[in-house]
Coordinates of C-alpha atoms in Angstrom, one line a residue:
X186 CA -0.1 0.0 0.0
X187 CA 2.9 2.5 1.0
X188 CA 4.6 1.5 -2.3
X189 CA 1.3 2.4 -4.3
X190 CA 1.1 5.5 -2.4
X191 CA 4.6 6.6 -3.3
X192 CA 4.2 5.8 -6.9
X193 CA 1.1 8.1 -7.3
X194 CA 2.9 10.9 -5.4
X195 CA 5.5 10.8 -7.7
X196 CA 3.3 10.7 -11.0
X197 CA 1.5 13.7 -9.5
X198 CA 4.8 15.5 -8.7
X199 CA 6.1 15.0 -12.2
X200 CA 2.6 16.0 -13.9
X201 CA 2.9 19.2 -11.9
X202 CA 6.3 19.7 -13.2
X203 CA 5.6 18.8 -16.7
X204 CA 2.5 21.1 -16.6
X205 CA 4.4 23.8 -15.0
X206 CA 7.1 24.3 -17.7
X207 CA 4.3 23.5 -20.4
X208 CA 2.5 26.8 -18.9
X209 CA 5.9 28.8 -18.4
X210 CA 7.0 27.7 -22.3
X211 CA 3.9 28.7 -24.0
X212 CA 3.1 31.6 -21.6
X213 CA 2.9 34.4 -24.1
X214 CA 0.6 32.9 -26.2
X215 CA -1.9 31.2 -23.4
X216 CA -2.7 34.7 -22.2
X217 CA -4.6 35.3 -25.5
X218 CA -5.9 31.5 -25.7
X219 CA -6.4 30.1 -22.5
X220 CA -7.9 27.1 -23.8
X221 CA -5.0 26.5 -25.9
X222 CA -3.0 26.5 -22.7
X223 CA -5.2 24.3 -20.9
X224 CA -4.9 21.4 -23.6
X225 CA -1.2 21.6 -23.8
X226 CA -0.5 21.6 -19.8
X227 CA -2.9 18.5 -19.6
X228 CA -1.1 16.9 -22.7
X229 CA 2.5 17.4 -21.0
X230 CA 0.9 16.7 -17.5
X231 CA -0.6 13.4 -18.3
X232 CA 2.1 12.2 -20.6
X233 CA 4.8 12.6 -18.1
X234 CA 2.6 11.1 -15.1
X235 CA 1.6 7.9 -17.3
X236 CA 5.6 7.6 -18.2
X237 CA 6.2 7.8 -14.4
X238 CA 3.6 5.0 -13.6
X239 CA 5.2 2.9 -16.5
X240 CA 8.6 3.3 -15.0
X241 CA 7.4 1.3 -11.9
X242 CA 7.4 -2.0 -14.1
X243 CA 10.7 -2.9 -15.4
X244 CA 8.9 -4.6 -18.5
X245 CA 7.3 -1.0 -19.5
X246 CA 10.1 1.2 -18.2
X247 CA 11.5 2.3 -21.4
X248 CA 8.2 3.1 -22.7
X249 CA 7.5 4.8 -19.5
X250 CA 11.2 6.9 -19.8
X251 CA 10.2 8.2 -23.3
X252 CA 6.7 9.2 -22.5
X253 CA 8.4 11.5 -20.0
X254 CA 10.5 13.0 -22.5
X255 CA 7.8 13.2 -24.6
X256 CA 5.9 15.2 -22.3
X257 CA 8.9 17.7 -21.5
X258 CA 9.7 17.9 -25.3
X259 CA 5.6 18.8 -26.1
X260 CA 6.2 21.5 -23.3
X261 CA 9.3 23.2 -24.6
X262 CA 7.7 23.4 -28.2
X263 CA 5.4 25.9 -26.6
X264 CA 7.8 27.9 -26.5
X265 CA 8.1 29.0 -30.3
X266 CA 6.0 32.2 -29.2
X267 CA 9.0 33.6 -27.4
X268 CA 10.0 34.3 -30.9
X269 CA 13.7 35.4 -29.3
X270 CA 17.0 34.3 -29.4
X271 CA 17.1 30.2 -30.6
X272 CA 14.3 29.3 -28.4
X273 CA 12.1 28.8 -31.8
X274 CA 15.0 26.5 -33.3
X275 CA 14.7 24.6 -30.2
X276 CA 10.9 24.5 -30.1
X277 CA 10.6 23.4 -33.5
X278 CA 13.2 20.7 -32.7
X279 CA 11.4 19.5 -29.3
X280 CA 8.2 19.0 -31.4
X281 CA 9.8 16.5 -33.7
X282 CA 11.2 14.9 -30.7
X283 CA 7.8 14.7 -29.1
X284 CA 6.3 12.7 -32.1
X285 CA 9.5 10.4 -32.5
X286 CA 9.5 9.3 -29.1
X287 CA 5.9 9.0 -28.4
X288 CA 5.8 6.5 -31.7
X289 CA 8.9 4.6 -30.2
X290 CA 7.1 4.5 -26.8
X291 CA 4.1 2.7 -28.1
X292 CA 6.6 0.2 -29.9
X293 CA 8.1 -0.7 -26.9
X294 CA 5.2 -1.2 -24.8
X295 CA 4.4 -3.6 -23.0
X296 CA 7.6 -5.6 -23.3
X297 CA 10.4 -3.2 -22.9
X298 CA 12.0 -4.0 -26.2
X299 CA 11.2 -4.3 -29.9
X300 CA 9.3 -7.6 -31.1
X301 CA 10.0 -7.6 -34.5
X302 CA 12.6 -6.8 -37.0
X303 CA 10.3 -4.7 -39.0
X304 CA 9.8 -2.5 -35.9
X305 CA 13.3 -1.7 -36.1
X306 CA 13.6 -0.7 -39.3
X307 CA 10.7 1.3 -39.1
X308 CA 12.1 3.4 -36.1
X309 CA 15.6 3.6 -38.3
X310 CA 13.1 5.1 -40.9
X311 CA 11.5 7.5 -38.7
X312 CA 14.7 9.0 -37.3
X313 CA 15.7 9.7 -40.7
X314 CA 12.5 10.8 -42.1
X315 CA 11.7 13.4 -39.0
X316 CA 15.1 14.3 -38.1
X317 CA 16.3 14.5 -41.7
X318 CA 13.1 16.6 -42.7
X319 CA 13.3 19.0 -39.8
X320 CA 17.3 19.5 -40.6
X321 CA 16.4 20.3 -44.4
X322 CA 13.3 22.7 -43.3
X323 CA 16.0 24.3 -41.3
X324 CA 19.0 24.9 -43.4
X325 CA 16.9 25.6 -46.5
X326 CA 14.7 28.2 -45.0
X327 CA 14.9 31.6 -43.0
X328 CA 13.3 32.3 -39.7
X329 CA 10.7 34.7 -41.5
X330 CA 9.5 31.9 -44.0
X331 CA 8.7 29.8 -40.8
X332 CA 6.8 32.8 -39.0
X333 CA 9.4 34.2 -36.7
X334 CA 10.9 37.2 -36.3
X335 CA 13.7 38.2 -38.8
X336 CA 16.1 38.6 -35.8
X337 CA 16.2 34.9 -34.8
X338 CA 19.5 33.5 -35.3
X339 CA 19.0 30.7 -37.6
X340 CA 21.5 28.1 -39.5
X341 CA 20.4 29.1 -42.8
X342 CA 22.8 27.4 -45.3
X343 CA 20.8 27.6 -48.7
X344 CA 18.0 30.3 -48.5
X345 CA 16.3 29.6 -51.5
X346 CA 12.6 30.1 -51.5
X347 CA 11.9 27.9 -54.4
X348 CA 14.0 24.9 -52.8
X349 CA 12.3 25.7 -49.2
X350 CA 8.9 25.4 -50.6
X351 CA 9.6 22.0 -52.6
X352 CA 11.2 20.8 -48.9
X353 CA 8.1 21.6 -47.4
X354 CA 5.9 19.6 -49.8
X355 CA 8.5 16.8 -50.0
X356 CA 8.4 16.6 -45.9
X357 CA 4.7 16.6 -45.8
X358 CA 4.3 13.7 -48.3
X359 CA 7.0 11.6 -46.7
X360 CA 5.3 12.3 -43.2
X361 CA 2.1 11.1 -44.3
X362 CA 4.2 7.9 -45.9
X363 CA 5.8 7.5 -42.4
X364 CA 2.4 7.6 -40.7
X365 CA 0.6 4.9 -43.0
X366 CA 3.9 2.9 -42.7
X367 CA 3.4 3.1 -39.1
X368 CA -0.1 2.2 -39.3
X369 CA 0.8 -1.1 -40.9
X370 CA 3.8 -2.0 -38.7
X371 CA 1.3 -1.8 -35.9
X372 CA -1.2 -4.0 -37.6
X373 CA 1.5 -6.1 -37.9
X374 CA 2.0 -6.4 -34.4
X375 CA -1.7 -7.1 -33.8
X376 CA -1.7 -10.2 -36.1
X377 CA 1.5 -11.3 -34.5
X378 CA 0.0 -10.6 -31.0
X379 CA -0.6 -13.5 -28.4
X380 CA -4.2 -14.2 -27.1
X381 CA -3.5 -12.1 -23.8
X382 CA -2.1 -9.1 -25.4
X383 CA -4.3 -8.7 -28.5
X384 CA -7.1 -6.8 -26.9
X385 CA -5.3 -4.1 -25.4
X386 CA -2.6 -4.1 -28.2
X387 CA -5.6 -3.5 -30.8
X388 CA -6.7 -0.6 -28.5
X389 CA -3.7 1.4 -28.2
X390 CA -2.8 0.2 -32.1
X391 CA -5.8 1.9 -33.5
X392 CA -5.3 5.0 -31.2
X393 CA -1.8 5.4 -32.2
X394 CA -2.1 4.7 -35.7
X395 CA -5.3 7.4 -35.8
X396 CA -2.9 9.9 -34.0
X397 CA -0.1 9.3 -36.3
X398 CA -2.4 10.0 -39.4
X399 CA -4.0 13.3 -37.7
X400 CA -0.3 14.8 -36.9
X401 CA 0.7 13.9 -40.3
X402 CA -2.1 15.4 -42.2
X403 CA -2.1 18.4 -40.2
X404 CA 1.6 19.1 -39.9
X405 CA 1.8 20.8 -43.6
X406 CA 0.7 23.8 -45.6
X407 CA 0.5 27.2 -43.2
X408 CA 0.9 25.0 -40.4
X409 CA 5.3 25.1 -41.4
X410 CA 5.3 28.5 -42.2
X411 CA 2.8 30.6 -40.0
X412 CA 3.1 30.9 -36.3
X413 CA -0.7 31.1 -35.5
X414 CA -1.3 28.0 -37.9
X415 CA 1.3 26.1 -36.6
X416 CA -0.5 27.0 -32.9
X417 CA -3.9 25.7 -34.2
X418 CA -2.2 22.7 -35.9
X419 CA -0.3 22.0 -32.4
X420 CA -3.6 22.2 -30.4
X421 CA -5.2 19.6 -32.4
X422 CA -2.0 17.1 -32.5
X423 CA -1.7 17.7 -28.8
X424 CA -5.2 17.1 -27.9
X425 CA -5.3 13.9 -30.2
X426 CA -1.8 12.8 -29.0
X427 CA -3.2 12.9 -25.4
X428 CA -5.1 10.0 -26.4
X429 CA -1.9 7.8 -26.6
X430 CA -0.6 7.8 -23.1
X431 CA -4.0 7.5 -21.9
X432 CA -4.5 4.2 -24.2
X433 CA -1.2 3.1 -22.8
X434 CA -2.6 3.4 -19.1
X435 CA -5.5 2.1 -19.9
X436 CA -3.8 -1.0 -21.4
X437 CA -1.6 -1.1 -18.3
X438 CA -4.8 -1.5 -16.3
X439 CA -6.4 -4.1 -18.2
X440 CA -3.2 -6.2 -18.2
X441 CA -3.1 -5.9 -14.3
X442 CA -7.0 -7.0 -14.0
X443 CA -6.2 -9.8 -16.7
X444 CA -2.8 -10.8 -14.6
X445 CA -5.2 -11.0 -11.3
X446 CA -7.7 -13.1 -13.1
X447 CA -5.2 -15.2 -14.3
X448 CA -3.8 -16.0 -10.9
X449 CA -7.4 -16.7 -9.7
X450 CA -8.1 -19.2 -12.5
X451 CA -5.1 -21.1 -11.8
X452 CA -5.3 -21.4 -8.3
X453 CA -9.0 -22.7 -8.6
X454 CA -7.6 -25.2 -11.4
X455 CA -4.7 -26.5 -9.4
X456 CA -6.6 -27.9 -6.5
X457 CA -5.6 -30.7 -5.6
X458 CA -2.1 -30.2 -7.0
X459 CA -0.4 -32.5 -9.4
X460 CA 2.2 -32.6 -12.1
X461 CA -0.8 -33.3 -14.7
X462 CA -3.0 -30.7 -12.9
X463 CA -0.5 -28.3 -13.0
X464 CA 0.9 -28.6 -16.4
X465 CA -2.9 -28.5 -17.9
X466 CA -3.7 -25.1 -15.8
X467 CA -0.6 -23.5 -17.0
X468 CA -1.4 -24.7 -20.8
X469 CA -5.3 -23.4 -19.8
X470 CA -4.5 -20.0 -18.5
X471 CA -1.7 -19.4 -20.8
X472 CA -3.5 -20.5 -23.8
X473 CA -0.5 -22.5 -25.0
X474 CA -1.1 -26.1 -25.6
X475 CA 2.4 -26.8 -25.9
X476 CA 3.5 -25.9 -22.5
X477 CA 5.6 -28.5 -20.7
X478 CA 7.2 -28.3 -17.0
X479 CA 10.4 -29.6 -16.2
X480 CA 11.2 -30.4 -12.6
X481 CA 14.7 -30.3 -10.6
X482 CA 15.6 -33.6 -8.7
X483 CA 18.1 -33.2 -6.0
X484 CA 18.2 -37.0 -5.6
X485 CA 19.6 -37.1 -9.5
X486 CA 21.3 -33.7 -9.5
X487 CA 19.2 -33.1 -12.7
X488 CA 16.1 -32.3 -14.4
X489 CA 13.4 -34.6 -15.1
X490 CA 10.2 -34.5 -17.2
X491 CA 6.5 -34.8 -16.1
X492 CA 7.0 -38.7 -16.3
X493 CA 10.3 -38.9 -14.4
X494 CA 12.6 -39.4 -17.0
X495 CA 16.1 -37.4 -17.0
X496 CA 16.3 -34.7 -19.5
X497 CA 19.0 -32.2 -20.3
X498 CA 18.4 -28.6 -19.9
X499 CA 20.2 -25.4 -21.5
X500 CA 19.6 -23.0 -18.8
X501 CA 21.5 -20.6 -21.1
X502 CA 18.1 -20.4 -23.1
X503 CA 16.2 -19.5 -20.0
X504 CA 18.4 -15.8 -19.5
X505 CA 17.7 -15.4 -23.3
X506 CA 14.9 -12.6 -24.2
X507 CA 12.1 -14.8 -25.6
X508 CA 12.4 -12.9 -29.1
X509 CA 15.9 -14.4 -29.7
X510 CA 15.2 -17.7 -28.8
X511 CA 16.3 -19.8 -31.9
X512 CA 14.0 -22.8 -31.5
X513 CA 11.0 -21.0 -31.0
X514 CA 10.7 -22.1 -27.3
X515 CA 11.1 -19.9 -24.1
X516 CA 12.4 -21.2 -21.1
X517 CA 11.3 -19.8 -17.9
X518 CA 13.4 -20.8 -14.7
X519 CA 11.4 -21.0 -11.6
X520 CA 12.9 -20.9 -8.1
X521 CA 11.6 -22.3 -4.6
X522 CA 10.9 -20.2 -1.8
X523 CA 14.1 -20.7 -0.5
X524 CA 16.1 -19.8 -3.9
X525 CA 17.1 -23.2 -4.9
X526 CA 16.0 -24.7 -8.3
X527 CA 12.2 -25.8 -8.6
X528 CA 11.3 -26.0 -12.0
X529 CA 11.3 -24.8 -15.8
X530 CA 8.2 -23.6 -17.6
X531 CA 8.8 -24.3 -20.9
X532 CA 6.7 -22.1 -23.2
X533 CA 6.5 -20.6 -26.8
X534 CA 7.9 -17.4 -27.4
X535 CA 5.5 -15.5 -28.2
X536 CA 4.5 -15.3 -24.6
X537 CA 7.7 -13.2 -24.1
X538 CA 5.4 -10.4 -25.0
X539 CA 2.8 -11.4 -22.1
X540 CA 5.7 -11.7 -19.8
X541 CA 3.3 -10.4 -16.8
X542 CA 0.7 -12.7 -17.5
X543 CA 3.6 -15.7 -17.5
X544 CA 5.0 -14.4 -14.1
X545 CA 1.6 -14.0 -12.8
X546 CA 0.6 -17.5 -13.3
X547 CA 4.3 -18.8 -12.1
X548 CA 3.9 -17.0 -9.1
X549 CA 0.4 -18.1 -8.4
X550 CA 1.5 -21.8 -9.3
X551 CA 4.4 -21.8 -7.2
X552 CA 2.9 -23.6 -4.4
X553 CA 1.6 -26.3 -6.6
X554 CA 4.6 -26.5 -8.6
X555 CA 6.3 -27.6 -5.2
X556 CA 3.9 -30.3 -4.6
X557 CA 4.1 -31.7 -8.4
X558 CA 8.2 -31.5 -7.8
X559 CA 7.7 -33.9 -5.1
X560 CA 5.5 -36.2 -7.5
X561 CA 8.1 -35.9 -10.3
X562 CA 10.8 -36.7 -8.1
X563 CA 9.2 -39.8 -6.8
X564 CA 7.9 -41.0 -10.5
X565 CA 12.0 -40.7 -11.1
X566 CA 12.8 -42.8 -8.6
X567 CA 10.3 -45.3 -9.6
X568 CA 11.6 -44.9 -13.4
X569 CA 15.2 -45.7 -11.7
X570 CA 13.8 -48.7 -10.0
X571 CA 12.0 -49.9 -13.2
X572 CA 15.2 -49.2 -15.3
X573 CA 17.4 -51.5 -12.8
X574 CA 14.6 -54.2 -12.9
X575 CA 14.4 -54.1 -16.6
X576 CA 18.3 -54.4 -16.7
X577 CA 18.2 -57.2 -14.1
X578 CA 15.5 -59.1 -15.7
X579 CA 17.8 -58.4 -19.3
X580 CA 20.6 -60.0 -17.4
X581 CA 18.6 -63.0 -16.1
X582 CA 17.4 -63.5 -19.7
X583 CA 20.8 -63.8 -20.8
X584 CA 22.0 -66.0 -18.5
X585 CA 18.8 -68.2 -18.9
X586 CA 19.6 -68.2 -22.7
X587 CA 23.3 -69.4 -21.8
X588 CA 22.0 -71.9 -19.5
X589 CA 19.7 -73.3 -22.4
X590 CA 22.6 -73.6 -24.7
X591 CA 24.8 -75.3 -21.8
X592 CA 21.9 -77.7 -21.5
X593 CA 21.7 -78.6 -24.9
X594 CA 25.5 -79.6 -25.2
X595 CA 24.8 -81.5 -21.8
X596 CA 21.7 -83.2 -23.6
X597 CA 23.9 -84.4 -26.6
X598 CA 26.7 -85.7 -24.2
X599 CA 24.2 -87.6 -22.1
X600 CA 22.5 -89.1 -25.3
X601 CA 25.5 -89.8 -27.3
X602 CA 28.3 -90.8 -24.8
X603 CA 26.8 -91.7 -21.4
X604 CA 23.9 -93.8 -22.6
X605 CA 25.9 -95.5 -25.1
X606 CA 28.3 -96.4 -23.1
X607 CA 25.9 -97.7 -20.2
X608 CA 23.9 -99.6 -22.8
X609 CA 27.3 -101.1 -23.7
X610 CA 28.1 -101.9 -20.5
X611 CA 25.0 -103.8 -19.5
X612 CA 25.3 -105.8 -23.0
X613 CA 28.7 -107.0 -21.4
X614 CA 27.5 -107.7 -18.6
X615 CA 24.7 -109.8 -19.5
X616 CA 27.1 -111.7 -21.4
X617 CA 29.0 -112.1 -18.6
X618 CA 26.3 -113.3 -16.0
X619 CA 25.5 -115.8 -19.2
X620 CA 29.0 -117.3 -19.5
X621 CA 29.8 -117.3 -15.7
X622 CA 29.4 -120.8 -13.9
X623 CA 30.0 -119.4 -10.3
X624 CA 26.9 -118.4 -8.1
X625 CA 28.4 -115.7 -6.1
X626 CA 30.2 -114.4 -8.8
X627 CA 26.9 -114.4 -11.3
X628 CA 24.7 -113.1 -8.2
X629 CA 27.3 -110.0 -7.8
X630 CA 26.9 -109.4 -11.6
X631 CA 23.5 -109.5 -11.3
X632 CA 23.4 -106.6 -8.6
X633 CA 25.9 -104.4 -11.1
X634 CA 23.4 -105.0 -13.8
X635 CA 20.6 -103.9 -11.3
X636 CA 22.3 -101.1 -10.2
X637 CA 23.5 -99.8 -13.6
X638 CA 19.8 -100.0 -14.7
X639 CA 18.7 -97.6 -12.2
X640 CA 21.7 -95.4 -13.3
X641 CA 20.5 -95.8 -16.9
X642 CA 16.8 -94.8 -15.9
X643 CA 18.0 -91.9 -14.0
X644 CA 20.3 -90.8 -17.1
X645 CA 17.5 -91.0 -19.5
X646 CA 14.9 -89.1 -16.9
X647 CA 17.5 -86.3 -16.4
X648 CA 18.3 -86.3 -20.2
X649 CA 14.5 -85.9 -21.3
X650 CA 14.1 -83.1 -18.6
X651 CA 17.4 -81.2 -19.9
X652 CA 16.0 -79.7 -23.1
X653 CA 14.9 -81.9 -25.8
X654 CA 15.0 -81.4 -29.7
X655 CA 11.1 -81.9 -29.7
X656 CA 10.6 -78.5 -27.9
X657 CA 12.2 -76.7 -30.7
X658 CA 10.1 -78.3 -33.4
X659 CA 6.7 -79.3 -31.4
X660 CA 6.7 -76.9 -28.8
X661 CA 5.6 -77.4 -25.2
X662 CA 2.5 -79.7 -26.1
X663 CA 5.4 -82.0 -28.0
X664 CA 8.1 -81.9 -25.5
X665 CA 5.8 -82.6 -22.5
X666 CA 4.0 -85.5 -23.8
X667 CA 7.4 -86.8 -25.0
X668 CA 8.2 -86.5 -21.3
X669 CA 5.2 -88.5 -20.3
X670 CA 5.9 -91.3 -22.9
X671 CA 9.0 -92.0 -20.9
X672 CA 7.0 -93.1 -18.0
X673 CA 3.9 -94.9 -19.3
X674 CA 1.3 -95.2 -16.9
X675 CA 2.5 -92.7 -14.3
X676 CA 2.9 -89.4 -16.2
X677 CA -0.1 -87.7 -18.2
X678 CA 0.5 -84.4 -19.9
X679 CA -2.7 -82.0 -20.7
X680 CA -1.0 -79.1 -22.6
X681 CA -2.5 -76.3 -24.8
X682 CA -1.2 -76.2 -28.2
X683 CA -0.4 -72.7 -28.8
X684 CA 3.2 -71.9 -29.4
X685 CA 5.1 -69.1 -27.3
X686 CA 8.5 -67.2 -27.4
X687 CA 11.4 -69.8 -27.0
X688 CA 12.7 -68.3 -23.7
X689 CA 9.2 -68.7 -22.1
X690 CA 8.8 -72.4 -23.2
X691 CA 12.3 -73.3 -22.3
X692 CA 11.7 -72.2 -19.1
X693 CA 8.6 -73.2 -18.1
X694 CA 9.7 -76.9 -19.7
X695 CA 12.5 -77.2 -17.7
X696 CA 10.8 -76.1 -14.5
X697 CA 7.6 -78.5 -14.9
X698 CA 10.0 -81.5 -15.9
X699 CA 12.1 -80.6 -12.8
X700 CA 9.2 -80.8 -10.8
X701 CA 8.1 -84.2 -12.5
X702 CA 11.6 -85.6 -11.6
X703 CA 11.1 -84.7 -7.8
X704 CA 7.6 -86.6 -8.1
X705 CA 9.2 -89.5 -9.6
X706 CA 12.2 -89.8 -7.4
X707 CA 11.2 -88.4 -4.0
X708 CA 7.4 -88.5 -3.5
X709 CA 6.7 -92.4 -4.4
X710 CA 3.5 -91.2 -6.4
X711 CA 1.5 -93.6 -8.8
X712 CA -0.3 -90.7 -10.9
X713 CA 1.3 -87.3 -11.9
X714 CA -0.6 -85.3 -14.1
X715 CA 1.1 -82.2 -16.1
X716 CA -1.3 -79.2 -17.4
X717 CA -0.4 -76.0 -19.3
X718 CA -3.1 -73.7 -20.3
X719 CA -3.5 -69.8 -21.1
X720 CA -5.3 -67.8 -18.5
X721 CA -5.4 -64.0 -20.1
X722 CA -1.9 -62.7 -20.4
X723 CA -0.2 -65.5 -18.5
X724 CA 0.5 -69.2 -19.2
X725 CA -0.1 -71.1 -16.2
X726 CA 1.8 -74.9 -15.7
X727 CA 0.7 -77.4 -13.3
X728 CA 2.1 -80.7 -11.9
X729 CA -0.2 -82.5 -9.7
X730 CA 0.8 -85.9 -7.9
X731 CA -0.9 -88.0 -5.4
X732 CA 2.5 -88.8 -3.4
X733 CA 3.7 -88.4 -0.1
X734 CA 3.1 -84.7 0.2
X735 CA 6.6 -83.9 1.6
X736 CA 7.4 -81.2 -0.8
X737 CA 9.0 -78.0 0.6
X738 CA 10.8 -75.0 -0.4
X739 CA 14.3 -74.4 1.0
X740 CA 17.2 -72.3 0.3
X741 CA 19.2 -75.1 -1.1
X742 CA 16.6 -77.2 -2.7
X743 CA 15.6 -77.7 -6.3
X744 CA 12.2 -76.4 -5.9
X745 CA 14.2 -72.8 -5.1
X746 CA 16.2 -72.9 -7.8
X747 CA 13.1 -73.8 -9.8
X748 CA 11.3 -70.7 -8.3
X749 CA 14.5 -68.4 -9.1
X750 CA 14.4 -69.1 -12.7
X751 CA 10.8 -68.3 -13.1
X752 CA 11.2 -65.0 -11.0
X753 CA 13.9 -64.5 -13.7
X754 CA 11.2 -64.5 -16.3
X755 CA 9.1 -62.4 -14.2
X756 CA 6.6 -65.2 -13.5
X757 CA 5.6 -66.6 -9.9
X758 CA 5.4 -70.1 -8.4
X759 CA 3.1 -71.5 -5.7
X760 CA 3.4 -74.8 -3.9
X761 CA 0.4 -76.9 -1.9
X762 CA 1.9 -79.9 -0.3
X763 CA 0.6 -81.5 2.5
X764 CA 1.2 -85.1 4.1
X765 CA -0.7 -87.6 2.7
X766 CA -2.4 -85.5 0.3
X767 CA 0.3 -85.2 -2.8
X768 CA 1.5 -82.1 -3.8
X769 CA 0.7 -79.3 -6.7
X770 CA 3.1 -77.1 -8.0
X771 CA 1.4 -74.1 -10.0
X772 CA 3.6 -71.8 -12.0
X773 CA 2.4 -68.2 -13.8
X774 CA 4.4 -66.6 -16.3
X775 CA 3.7 -63.7 -18.3
X776 CA 3.1 -63.9 -22.3
X777 CA 5.6 -61.4 -23.7

């Protein structure tokens, strides 16, 4: 409140000063034309006061400074009626300065810098036209030709009447062309303005364009060579130009109201706060569907997006003027209440012309952004865990693939070497028993043959469970049926005919065959049922036996190894075993 009071008092003081200067400069003329004096004083006071008001905001400070200069310049232009010394010359140049600074001030509003290259070129042209035209009129004419006393010192270099009149016509035509080009530049600004700036921009553009045309039309003919006509034109110009600072002031009031509306709307749309809600609220209130948010993650020491993914941010773009951004984006860095990095708001660079609204929305949304940052950091942590799990699963899958290759080699060795040697040994034992006449030796050889038969059966059982070739050709159904055929009357297989990825088929077959082997060796079962079926997005494998029901999961047992293998494939195992009621092992694997 105290700050607003101080600003108001400062504006009033400058307005009084500018009005006093205007009254003092034009006093000789105002005594006979009091209404002209009132309008001139009002023009200078209002223009300077609005300039002081705009200086209070960094973005509008350049426009405000030029308005103060314009107000004082218009006050000095009224000193022409003193008609002594160099005062008329200074008054003419002050009038030119007024129109130039007023036009540039309108172009610098509200961002504090020129928004497009065409505006820069117009200013260069205006300086050349207005300054150059005033210079030509000064050096080509004499003071009496301009309505001043013959005794007024004047820098006449040419002094040719015909040339002087030609210069006046040329200056009048060029000024009208300059005013029309100014209207075109302002129209281009309206077309490029953002949705926020467009309502206020249209009002300012229309007013300034009309003022420029009125000034250009009235600043010609007798107004250039007759002092009374020049004062009449100046009254019209000053009265019309008075609308420009008022339009800028009105646009500022409208923007403040709109900023307050943006704040209120954002506060309502971010409750409760979340990453998506805050981002969507900012997109809505700033009318930028491409807006995105990035959050600082202290745990990662870097930036993450709304999904928690790490991302590289070039913060040098955050300090660049939006209009200079090479990729059409503007990064707005947001700090937390303690000054630490909080977020980056990535918006279209056209919103640089509506910086006040962007700042208002960010200030209102800072608490919600802090809550959203916590959510983004949690997402980043979850994403890290998921990535680590993915890498672990990939490493486990590679290990399983290597294990499968090793099992194939082992199967080949068991079938082609061990089983062949056992079979040959059994045949030789049979021959030895047949030819031997010693009952004790025959009994010993028979016991060896029996033990070797048991070993041969175990090797066959193990070889079938390693990685049979039929698994590759006929899939789970063919491999498990082949496994069941090795135990006629004991094992039955009921398997779906669907084919699955090789890793899944190999892992599930190895697990089921190991469960069958455990049931044959340890459970004393008389019936074993192997089942495989599809259950939604999972493949379910089950081995059920009517054995002793003493199976347990232990850290060093085979079933624990089985569970680890299934877990590596992203599956789960469930064991149901009660003494005297048999065992049921259920395996669930996701289908990739």
